[in-house]
Coordinates of C-alpha atoms in Angstrom, one line a residue:
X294 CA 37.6 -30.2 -18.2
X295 CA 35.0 -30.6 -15.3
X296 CA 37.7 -32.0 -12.9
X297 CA 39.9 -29.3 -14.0
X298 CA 37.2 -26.5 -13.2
X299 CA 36.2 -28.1 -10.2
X300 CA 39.4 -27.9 -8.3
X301 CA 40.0 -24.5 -9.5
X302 CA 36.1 -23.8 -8.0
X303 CA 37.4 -25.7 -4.7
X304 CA 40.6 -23.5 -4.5
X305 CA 38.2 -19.8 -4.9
X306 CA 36.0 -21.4 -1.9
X307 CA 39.3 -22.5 -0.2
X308 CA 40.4 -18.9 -0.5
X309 CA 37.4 -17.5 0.8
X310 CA 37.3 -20.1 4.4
X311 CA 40.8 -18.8 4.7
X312 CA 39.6 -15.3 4.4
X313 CA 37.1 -15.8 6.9
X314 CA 38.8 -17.3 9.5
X315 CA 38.0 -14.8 12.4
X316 CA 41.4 -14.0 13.8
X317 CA 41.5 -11.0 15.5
X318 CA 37.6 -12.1 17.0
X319 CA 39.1 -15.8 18.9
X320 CA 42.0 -14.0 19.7
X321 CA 40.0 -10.9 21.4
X322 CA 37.2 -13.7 22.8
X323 CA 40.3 -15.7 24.3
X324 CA 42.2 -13.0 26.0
X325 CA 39.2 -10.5 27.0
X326 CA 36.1 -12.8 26.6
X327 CA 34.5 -10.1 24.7
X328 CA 33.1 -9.9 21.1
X329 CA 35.6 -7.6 19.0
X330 CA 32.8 -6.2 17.0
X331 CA 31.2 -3.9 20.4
X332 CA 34.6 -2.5 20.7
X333 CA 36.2 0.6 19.4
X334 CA 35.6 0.5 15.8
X335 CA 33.9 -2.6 15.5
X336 CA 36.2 -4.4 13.0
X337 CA 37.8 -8.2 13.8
X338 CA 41.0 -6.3 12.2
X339 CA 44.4 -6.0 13.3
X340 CA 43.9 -2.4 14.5
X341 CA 41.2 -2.5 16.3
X342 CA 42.5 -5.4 18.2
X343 CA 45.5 -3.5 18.7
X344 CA 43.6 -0.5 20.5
X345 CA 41.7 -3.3 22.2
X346 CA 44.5 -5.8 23.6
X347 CA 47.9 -3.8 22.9
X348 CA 50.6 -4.1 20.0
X349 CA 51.7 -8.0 20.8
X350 CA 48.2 -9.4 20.3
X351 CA 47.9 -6.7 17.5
X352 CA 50.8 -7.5 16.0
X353 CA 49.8 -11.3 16.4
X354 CA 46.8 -11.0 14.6
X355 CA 48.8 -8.7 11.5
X356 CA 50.5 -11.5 10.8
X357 CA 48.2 -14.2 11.0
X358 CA 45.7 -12.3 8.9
X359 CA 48.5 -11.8 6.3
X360 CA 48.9 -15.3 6.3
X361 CA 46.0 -16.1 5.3
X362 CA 46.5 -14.4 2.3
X363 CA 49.8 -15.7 1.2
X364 CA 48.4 -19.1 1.8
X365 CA 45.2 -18.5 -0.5
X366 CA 47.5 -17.4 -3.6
X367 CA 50.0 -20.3 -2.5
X368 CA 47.1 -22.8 -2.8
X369 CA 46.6 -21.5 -6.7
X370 CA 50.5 -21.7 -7.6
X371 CA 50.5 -25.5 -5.5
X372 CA 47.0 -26.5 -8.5
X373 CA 49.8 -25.6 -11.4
X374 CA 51.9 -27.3 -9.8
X375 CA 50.4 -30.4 -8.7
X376 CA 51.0 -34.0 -10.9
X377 CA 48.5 -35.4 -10.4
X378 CA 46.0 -32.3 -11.5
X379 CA 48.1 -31.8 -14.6
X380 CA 46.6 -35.0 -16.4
X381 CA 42.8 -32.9 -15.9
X382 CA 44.3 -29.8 -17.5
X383 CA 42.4 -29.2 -20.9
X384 CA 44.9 -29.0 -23.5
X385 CA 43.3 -25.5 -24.6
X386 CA 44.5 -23.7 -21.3
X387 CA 47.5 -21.8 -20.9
X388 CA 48.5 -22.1 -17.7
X389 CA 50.4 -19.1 -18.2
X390 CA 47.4 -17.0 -18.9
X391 CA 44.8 -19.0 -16.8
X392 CA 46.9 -18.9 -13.1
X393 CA 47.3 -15.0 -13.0
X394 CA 43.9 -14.8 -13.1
X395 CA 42.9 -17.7 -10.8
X396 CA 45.3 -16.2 -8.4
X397 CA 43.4 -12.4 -8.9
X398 CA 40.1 -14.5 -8.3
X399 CA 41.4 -16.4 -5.4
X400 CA 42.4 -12.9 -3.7
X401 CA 39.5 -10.9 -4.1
X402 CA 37.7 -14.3 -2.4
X403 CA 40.3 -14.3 -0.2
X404 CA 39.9 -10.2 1.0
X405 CA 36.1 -10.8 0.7
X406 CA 36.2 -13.3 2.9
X407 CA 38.1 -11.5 5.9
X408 CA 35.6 -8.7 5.2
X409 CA 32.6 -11.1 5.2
X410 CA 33.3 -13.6 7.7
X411 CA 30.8 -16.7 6.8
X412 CA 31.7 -17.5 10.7
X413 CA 30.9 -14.0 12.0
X414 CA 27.4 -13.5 10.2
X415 CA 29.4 -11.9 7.2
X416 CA 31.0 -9.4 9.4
X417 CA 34.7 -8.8 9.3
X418 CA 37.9 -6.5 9.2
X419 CA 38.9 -4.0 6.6
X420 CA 40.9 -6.3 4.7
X421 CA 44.1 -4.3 4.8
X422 CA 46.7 -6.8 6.6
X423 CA 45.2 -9.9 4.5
X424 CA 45.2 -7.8 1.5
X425 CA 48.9 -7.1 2.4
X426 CA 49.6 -10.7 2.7
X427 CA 48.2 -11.4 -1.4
X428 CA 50.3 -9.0 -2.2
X429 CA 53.3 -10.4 -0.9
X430 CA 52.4 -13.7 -2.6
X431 CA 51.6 -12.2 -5.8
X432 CA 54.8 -9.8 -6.1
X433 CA 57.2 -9.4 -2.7
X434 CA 58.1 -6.2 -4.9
X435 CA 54.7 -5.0 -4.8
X436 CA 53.7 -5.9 -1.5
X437 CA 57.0 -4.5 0.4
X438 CA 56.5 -0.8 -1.5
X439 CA 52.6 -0.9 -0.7
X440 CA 54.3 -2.0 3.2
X441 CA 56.7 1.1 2.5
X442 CA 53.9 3.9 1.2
X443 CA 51.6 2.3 4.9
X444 CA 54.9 2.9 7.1
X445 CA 55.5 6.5 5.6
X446 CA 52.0 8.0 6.2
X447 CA 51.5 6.6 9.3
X448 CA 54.6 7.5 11.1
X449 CA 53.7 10.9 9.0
X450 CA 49.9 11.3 10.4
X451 CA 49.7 8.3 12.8
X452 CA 46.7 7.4 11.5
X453 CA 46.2 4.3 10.6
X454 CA 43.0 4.9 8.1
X455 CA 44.3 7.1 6.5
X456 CA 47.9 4.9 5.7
X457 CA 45.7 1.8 4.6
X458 CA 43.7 4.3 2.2
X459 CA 47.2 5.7 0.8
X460 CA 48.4 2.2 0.5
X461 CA 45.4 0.9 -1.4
X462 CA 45.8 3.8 -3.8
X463 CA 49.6 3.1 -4.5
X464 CA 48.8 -0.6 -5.5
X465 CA 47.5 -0.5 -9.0
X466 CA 50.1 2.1 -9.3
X467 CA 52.7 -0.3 -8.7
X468 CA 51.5 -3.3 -10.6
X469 CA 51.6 -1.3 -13.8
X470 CA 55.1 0.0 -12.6
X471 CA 56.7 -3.4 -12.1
X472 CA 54.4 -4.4 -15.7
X473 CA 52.8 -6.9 -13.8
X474 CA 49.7 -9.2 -15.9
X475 CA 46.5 -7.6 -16.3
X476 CA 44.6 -9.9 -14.1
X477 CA 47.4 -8.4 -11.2
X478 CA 46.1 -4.8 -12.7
X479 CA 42.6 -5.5 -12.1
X480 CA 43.2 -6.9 -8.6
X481 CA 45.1 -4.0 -7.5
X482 CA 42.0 -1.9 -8.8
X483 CA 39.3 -3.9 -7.4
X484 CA 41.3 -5.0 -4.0
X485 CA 42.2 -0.8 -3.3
X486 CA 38.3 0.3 -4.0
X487 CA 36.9 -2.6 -1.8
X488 CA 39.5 -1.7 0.8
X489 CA 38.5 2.3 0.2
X490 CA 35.0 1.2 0.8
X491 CA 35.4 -0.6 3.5
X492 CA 37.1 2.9 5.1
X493 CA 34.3 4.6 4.1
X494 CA 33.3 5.8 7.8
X495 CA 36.9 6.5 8.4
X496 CA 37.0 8.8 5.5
X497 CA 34.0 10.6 7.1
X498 CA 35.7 11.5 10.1
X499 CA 38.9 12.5 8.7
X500 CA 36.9 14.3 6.6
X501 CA 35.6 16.3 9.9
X502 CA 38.7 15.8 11.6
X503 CA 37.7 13.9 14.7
X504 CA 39.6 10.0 13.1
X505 CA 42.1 9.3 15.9
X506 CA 44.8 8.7 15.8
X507 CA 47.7 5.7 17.1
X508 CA 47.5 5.9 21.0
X509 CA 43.8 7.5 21.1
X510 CA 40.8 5.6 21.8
X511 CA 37.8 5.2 19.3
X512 CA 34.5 5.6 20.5
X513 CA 32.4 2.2 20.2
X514 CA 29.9 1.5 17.7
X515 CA 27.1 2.8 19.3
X516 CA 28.7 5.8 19.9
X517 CA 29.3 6.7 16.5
X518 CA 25.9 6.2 15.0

């Protein structure tokens, strides 16, 4: 049992590293030499480096940050699947029961992680692209409709806040739609709050109207306190 509960231990921190790993801040240090975070809206995410670099290096850093997420719920489905760990599994655990909710675990370390880079002094993004990226690995159902309901409202409003916000809303949504576990429920809960909160001075300025919009430049952080 201890084995057992170690590797799926080592599999939450592995999903958190993953999280962390501070794309969109090397790839804005390598092409600009300037920290991400004193620029525009101050988030490592793939917006801001969009506004910051342009839409390859933005769309460069999309991907890679929803990589990261597909590859911390692969890591869970590789434990169930892996020989030599099967020996270590207690005979009490249901795998069937136990993996949705290591994978729901693994995520929210996972979206945490981006958010609260261990590298970056527990700064981050807004989790939306690696949140995407879970998503995908949990349910490609899921995660291409949340991808659908993003793409709508922001060719819609062009504003990109304001699409992530919509998309984290449809998520729960969806999981009970497509009768997905209850663990998947509760992620899609948790993951769309965390990612509401992390909006939370976006929703401010929509609020007073002044949240730009795609193609408009965002005053730096300074600027906005």
């Amino acid at each position: 049992m201890a084995i057992w509960l170690t590797a799926c231990g080592a599999i939450i921190v592995i999903a958190y590293l993953l999280g962390s790993f501070p794309t969109g801040y090397i790839a804005v240090k390598q092409l600009k030499g300037i920290d991400i975070r004193e620029v525009g809206s101050g988030s490592t995410g793939a917006t801001n480096v969009l506004r910051t670099l342009g839409k390859g290096p933005g769309a460069f850093v999309l991907v890679l940050d929803a990589l990261k997420g597909v590859l911390a719920i692969a890591l869970v489905y590789w434990l169930f699947n892996f020989n030599p760990i099967q020996n270590y599994i207690p005979p009490t655990v249901d795998a069937q029961v136990w993996q949705p909710w290591l994978v729901t675990i693994a995520g929210l370390a996972a979206i945490l992680g981006h958010s609260k880079s261990i590298f970056l002094g527990f700064t981050g993004g807004k989790s939306v692209a690696i949140s995407l990226g879970i998503l995908l690995a949990m349910s490609w159902q899921i995660g291409l409709a949340t991808a659908g309901v993003f793409a709508i409202v922001v060719a819609i409003s062009r504003i990109v806040s304001l699409s992530s916000i919509a998309g984290a809303i449809a998520v729960p949504i969806f999981m009970v739609i497509w009768h997905q576990p209850l663990p998947y429920i509760l992620f899609g809960i948790a993951g769309g709050l965390y990612v509401i909160l992390r909006h939370r001075t976006n929703i401010e300025r929509l609020l007073a109207g002044t949240e730009p919009k795609i193609g408009q430049n965002v005053a730096t952080p300074e600027q906005t306190t």
